[in-house]
Coordinates of C-alpha atoms in Angstrom, one line a residue:
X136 CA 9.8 -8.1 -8.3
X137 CA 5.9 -8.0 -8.2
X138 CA 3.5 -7.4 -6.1
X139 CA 0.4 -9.4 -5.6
X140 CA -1.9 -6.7 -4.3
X141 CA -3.7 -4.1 -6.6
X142 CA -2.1 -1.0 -4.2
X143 CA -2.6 2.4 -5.6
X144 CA -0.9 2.6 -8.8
X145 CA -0.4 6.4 -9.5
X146 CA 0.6 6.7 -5.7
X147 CA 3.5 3.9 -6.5
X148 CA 4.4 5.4 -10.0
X149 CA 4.9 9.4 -8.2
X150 CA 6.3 7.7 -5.6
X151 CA 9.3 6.1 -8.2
X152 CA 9.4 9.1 -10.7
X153 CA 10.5 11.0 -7.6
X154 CA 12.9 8.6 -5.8
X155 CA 14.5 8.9 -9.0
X156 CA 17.9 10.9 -9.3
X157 CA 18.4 13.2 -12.4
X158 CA 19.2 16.3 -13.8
X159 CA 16.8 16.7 -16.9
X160 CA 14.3 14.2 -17.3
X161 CA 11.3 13.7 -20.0
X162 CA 7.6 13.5 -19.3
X163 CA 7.1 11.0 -22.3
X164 CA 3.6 11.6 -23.4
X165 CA 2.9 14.1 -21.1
X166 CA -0.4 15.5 -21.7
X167 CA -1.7 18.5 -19.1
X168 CA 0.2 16.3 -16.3
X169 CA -3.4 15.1 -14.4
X170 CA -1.4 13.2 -11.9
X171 CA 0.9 16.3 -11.3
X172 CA 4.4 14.1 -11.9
X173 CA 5.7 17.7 -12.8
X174 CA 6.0 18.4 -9.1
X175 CA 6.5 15.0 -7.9
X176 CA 9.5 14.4 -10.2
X177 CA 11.6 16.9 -8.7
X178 CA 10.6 18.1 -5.1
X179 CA 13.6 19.5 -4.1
X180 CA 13.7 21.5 -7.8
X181 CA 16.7 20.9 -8.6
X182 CA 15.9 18.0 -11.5
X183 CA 14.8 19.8 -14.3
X184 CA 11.5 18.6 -16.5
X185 CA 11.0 18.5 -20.4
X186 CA 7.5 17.7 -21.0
X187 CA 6.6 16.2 -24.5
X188 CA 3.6 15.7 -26.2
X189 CA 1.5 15.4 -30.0
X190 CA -1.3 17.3 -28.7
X191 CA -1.0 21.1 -28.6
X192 CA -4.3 21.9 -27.2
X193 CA -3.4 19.6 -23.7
X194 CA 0.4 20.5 -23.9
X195 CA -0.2 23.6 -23.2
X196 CA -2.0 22.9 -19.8
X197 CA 1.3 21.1 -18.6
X198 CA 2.9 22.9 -15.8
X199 CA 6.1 22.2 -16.7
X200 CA 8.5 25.5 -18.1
X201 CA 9.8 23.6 -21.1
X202 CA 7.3 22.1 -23.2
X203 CA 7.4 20.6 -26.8
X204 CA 5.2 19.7 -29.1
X205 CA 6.5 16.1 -30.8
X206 CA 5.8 12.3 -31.5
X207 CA 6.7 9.7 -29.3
X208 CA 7.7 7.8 -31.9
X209 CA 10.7 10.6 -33.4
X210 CA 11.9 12.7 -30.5
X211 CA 13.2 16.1 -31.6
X212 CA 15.9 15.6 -29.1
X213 CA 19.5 14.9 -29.5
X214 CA 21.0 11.4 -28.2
X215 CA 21.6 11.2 -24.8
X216 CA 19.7 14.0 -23.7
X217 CA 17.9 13.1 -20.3
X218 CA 18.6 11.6 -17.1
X219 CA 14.9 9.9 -16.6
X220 CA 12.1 9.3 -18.9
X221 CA 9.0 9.0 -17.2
X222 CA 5.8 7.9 -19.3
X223 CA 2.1 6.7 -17.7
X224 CA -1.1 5.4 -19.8
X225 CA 0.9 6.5 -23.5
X226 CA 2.2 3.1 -24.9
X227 CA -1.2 1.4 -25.4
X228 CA -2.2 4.7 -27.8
X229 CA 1.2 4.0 -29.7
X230 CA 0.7 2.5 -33.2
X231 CA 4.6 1.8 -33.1
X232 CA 5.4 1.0 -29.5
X233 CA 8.6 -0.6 -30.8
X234 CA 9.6 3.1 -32.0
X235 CA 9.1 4.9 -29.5
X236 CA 10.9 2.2 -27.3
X237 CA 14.5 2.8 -29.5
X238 CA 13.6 6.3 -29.4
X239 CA 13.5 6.6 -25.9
X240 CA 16.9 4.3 -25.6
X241 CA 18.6 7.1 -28.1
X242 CA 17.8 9.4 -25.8
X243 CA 18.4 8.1 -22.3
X244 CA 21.8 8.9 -21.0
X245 CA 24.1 6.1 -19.5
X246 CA 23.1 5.4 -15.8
X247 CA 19.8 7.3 -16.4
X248 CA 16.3 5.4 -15.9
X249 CA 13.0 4.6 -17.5
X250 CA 9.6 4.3 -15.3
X251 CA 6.7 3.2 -17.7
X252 CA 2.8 2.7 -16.0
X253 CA 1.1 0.7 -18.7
X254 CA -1.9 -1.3 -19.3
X255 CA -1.3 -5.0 -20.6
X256 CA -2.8 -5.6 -23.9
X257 CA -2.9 -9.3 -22.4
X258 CA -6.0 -8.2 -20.0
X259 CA -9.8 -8.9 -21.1
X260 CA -10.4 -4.9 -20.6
X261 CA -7.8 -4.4 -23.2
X262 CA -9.0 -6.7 -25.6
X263 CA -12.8 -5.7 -25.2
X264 CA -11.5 -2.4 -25.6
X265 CA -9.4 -3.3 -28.6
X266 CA -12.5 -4.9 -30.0
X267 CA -15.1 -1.8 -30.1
X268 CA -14.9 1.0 -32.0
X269 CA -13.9 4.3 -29.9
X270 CA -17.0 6.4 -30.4
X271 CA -18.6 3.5 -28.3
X272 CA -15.9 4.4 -25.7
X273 CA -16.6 8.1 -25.8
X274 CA -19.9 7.3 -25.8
X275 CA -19.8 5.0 -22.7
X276 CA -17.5 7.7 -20.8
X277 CA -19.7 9.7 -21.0
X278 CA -22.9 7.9 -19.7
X279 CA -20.5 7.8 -16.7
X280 CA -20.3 11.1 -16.3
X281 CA -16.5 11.4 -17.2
X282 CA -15.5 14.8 -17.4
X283 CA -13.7 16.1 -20.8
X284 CA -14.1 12.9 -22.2
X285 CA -13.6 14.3 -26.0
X286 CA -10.2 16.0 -24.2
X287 CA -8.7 13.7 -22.7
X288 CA -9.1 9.7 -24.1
X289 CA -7.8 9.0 -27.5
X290 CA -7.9 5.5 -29.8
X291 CA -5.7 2.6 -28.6
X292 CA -4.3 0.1 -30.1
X293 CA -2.5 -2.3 -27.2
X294 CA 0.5 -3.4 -29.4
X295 CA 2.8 -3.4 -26.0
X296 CA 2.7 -4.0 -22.5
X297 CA 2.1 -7.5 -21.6
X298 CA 4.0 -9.0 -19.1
X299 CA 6.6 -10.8 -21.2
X300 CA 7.1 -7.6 -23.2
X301 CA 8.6 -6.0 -20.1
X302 CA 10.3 -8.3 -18.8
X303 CA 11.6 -8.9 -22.6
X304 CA 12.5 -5.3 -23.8
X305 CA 15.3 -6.4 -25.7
X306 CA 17.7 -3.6 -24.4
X307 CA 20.3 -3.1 -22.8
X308 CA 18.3 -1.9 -19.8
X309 CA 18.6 -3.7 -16.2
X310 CA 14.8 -4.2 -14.6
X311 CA 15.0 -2.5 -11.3
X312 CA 11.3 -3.6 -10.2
X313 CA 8.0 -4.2 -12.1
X314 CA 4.9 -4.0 -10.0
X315 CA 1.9 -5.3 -11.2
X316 CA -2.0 -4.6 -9.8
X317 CA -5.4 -6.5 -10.6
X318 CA -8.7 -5.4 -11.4
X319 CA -11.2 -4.7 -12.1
X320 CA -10.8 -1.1 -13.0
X321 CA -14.2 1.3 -12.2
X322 CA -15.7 1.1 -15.7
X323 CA -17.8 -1.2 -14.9
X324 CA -18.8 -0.1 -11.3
X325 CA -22.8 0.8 -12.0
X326 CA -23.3 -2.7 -14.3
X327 CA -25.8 -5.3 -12.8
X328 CA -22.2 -7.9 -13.3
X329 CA -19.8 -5.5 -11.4
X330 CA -19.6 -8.6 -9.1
X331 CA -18.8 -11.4 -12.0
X332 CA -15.7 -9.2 -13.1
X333 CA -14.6 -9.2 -9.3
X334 CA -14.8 -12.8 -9.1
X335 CA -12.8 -12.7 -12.4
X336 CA -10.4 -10.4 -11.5
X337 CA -9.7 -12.8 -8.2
X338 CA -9.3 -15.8 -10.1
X339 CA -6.6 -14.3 -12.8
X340 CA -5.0 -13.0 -10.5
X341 CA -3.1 -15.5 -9.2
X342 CA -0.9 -15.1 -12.8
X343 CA 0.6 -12.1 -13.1
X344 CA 0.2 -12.4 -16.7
X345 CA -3.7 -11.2 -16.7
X346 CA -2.7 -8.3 -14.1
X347 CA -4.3 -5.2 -15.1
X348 CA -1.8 -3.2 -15.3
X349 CA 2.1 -3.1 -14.6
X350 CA 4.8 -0.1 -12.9
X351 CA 8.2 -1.2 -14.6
X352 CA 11.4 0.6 -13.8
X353 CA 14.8 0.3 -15.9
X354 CA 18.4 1.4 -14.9
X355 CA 20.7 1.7 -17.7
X356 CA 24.5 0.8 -16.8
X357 CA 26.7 4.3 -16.5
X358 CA 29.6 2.5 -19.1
X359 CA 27.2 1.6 -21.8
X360 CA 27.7 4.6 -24.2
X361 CA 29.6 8.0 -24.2
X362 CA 27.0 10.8 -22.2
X363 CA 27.0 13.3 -25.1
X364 CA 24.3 15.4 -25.5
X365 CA 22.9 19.1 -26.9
X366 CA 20.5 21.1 -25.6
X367 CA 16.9 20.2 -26.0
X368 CA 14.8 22.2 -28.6
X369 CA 11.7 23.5 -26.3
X370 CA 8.4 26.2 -27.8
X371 CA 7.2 29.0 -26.2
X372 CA 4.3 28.5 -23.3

């Protein structure tokens, strides 16, 4: 169910989204689409993409046709109104993961799927990161050079993701695969101790527990619940 080696994550996650069969699917938390899973999702075009986000400014940016401005955490969608729901680096900005996670099961059709990339709150990154305040992460971004740092990172808040949470998501959703990949991640690249958080990252590694981060992918069962659904409420571009 996991693997062992770090891999390339948004490769693995692009690589699922679009092995996945649907008819309309939600980019949950969707942002301007960075890792272009607009195109990825469908590549035959024939799966069509609902791209949903709180910010207005980065919405906008999404390539996807219908785009709507919304939280997470109340989707202004009808139930059962997508095929796939799709989601990468949103939960650990979620104050109410728990939420957005029955939201997302109100909306997901029977037989449809979820793929979530997320960080594990479990992970010392995540609690250093939980631990500082976030101008000191703008601030650090930014002596890295990051580009659109004030744009594109928000707070966190790491209330989801750890291992057990996935494997535990207390749904009626079947676990078709959850991938997991170490460290360390490249914010630390230009410190003196790089090489300590390698030899870190080697040692927890041998528990997938203190993985960095985890690519989990969830069938529901086609006889759960009635298909209904309505169309989906979308703005203008």
């Amino acid at each position: 169910m996991d693997r062992e080696d770090r891999g390339d994550c948004i490769d693995d996650y692009r690589s699922c989204v679009a092995d996945c069969t649907f008819k309309r699917a939600l980019h949950f938390g969707a942002g301007r689409d960075n890792y272009r899973l607009e195109e990825h999702a469908s590549v035959d075009g024939s799966g069509h993409v609902v791209a949903l986000d709180i910010d207005r400014a980065t919405l906008a940016e999404h390539g996807a046709r219908d785009r709507v401005l919304g939280c997470g955490q109340r989707l202004p969608f009808a139930d059962d109104s997508f095929d796939l729901v799709f989601s990468e680096y949103v939960f650990e900005h979620l104050e109410d993961p728990a939420a957005a996670l029955d939201e997302i099961d109100r909306v997901i059709r029977p037989g449809g799927e979820i793929v979530l990339l997320v960080p594990n709150p479990a992970h010392y990154y995540a609690k250093i990161a939980a631990l500082t305040p976030f101008w000191f992460h703008v601030f650090y971004l930014t002596l890295q050079g990051v580009a659109d740092v004030e744009r594109d990172h928000y707070p966190t808040h790491y209330r989801w993701g750890r291992y057990e949470d996935l494997r535990n998501v207390d749904r009626n959703w079947t676990i078709e695969s959850i991938d997991s990949y170490t460290g360390p991640t490249a914010y630390t690249r230009w410190l003196p101790i790089h090489a300590g958080f390698i030899v870190v990252e080697y040692l927890l590694s041998r528990k997938k527990e203190h993985h960095l981060l985890y690519l989990a992918h969830y069938s529901l069962d086609s006889c759960q619940a009635d298909g209904k659904t309505e169309p989906v409420e979308t703005v203008d571009q």
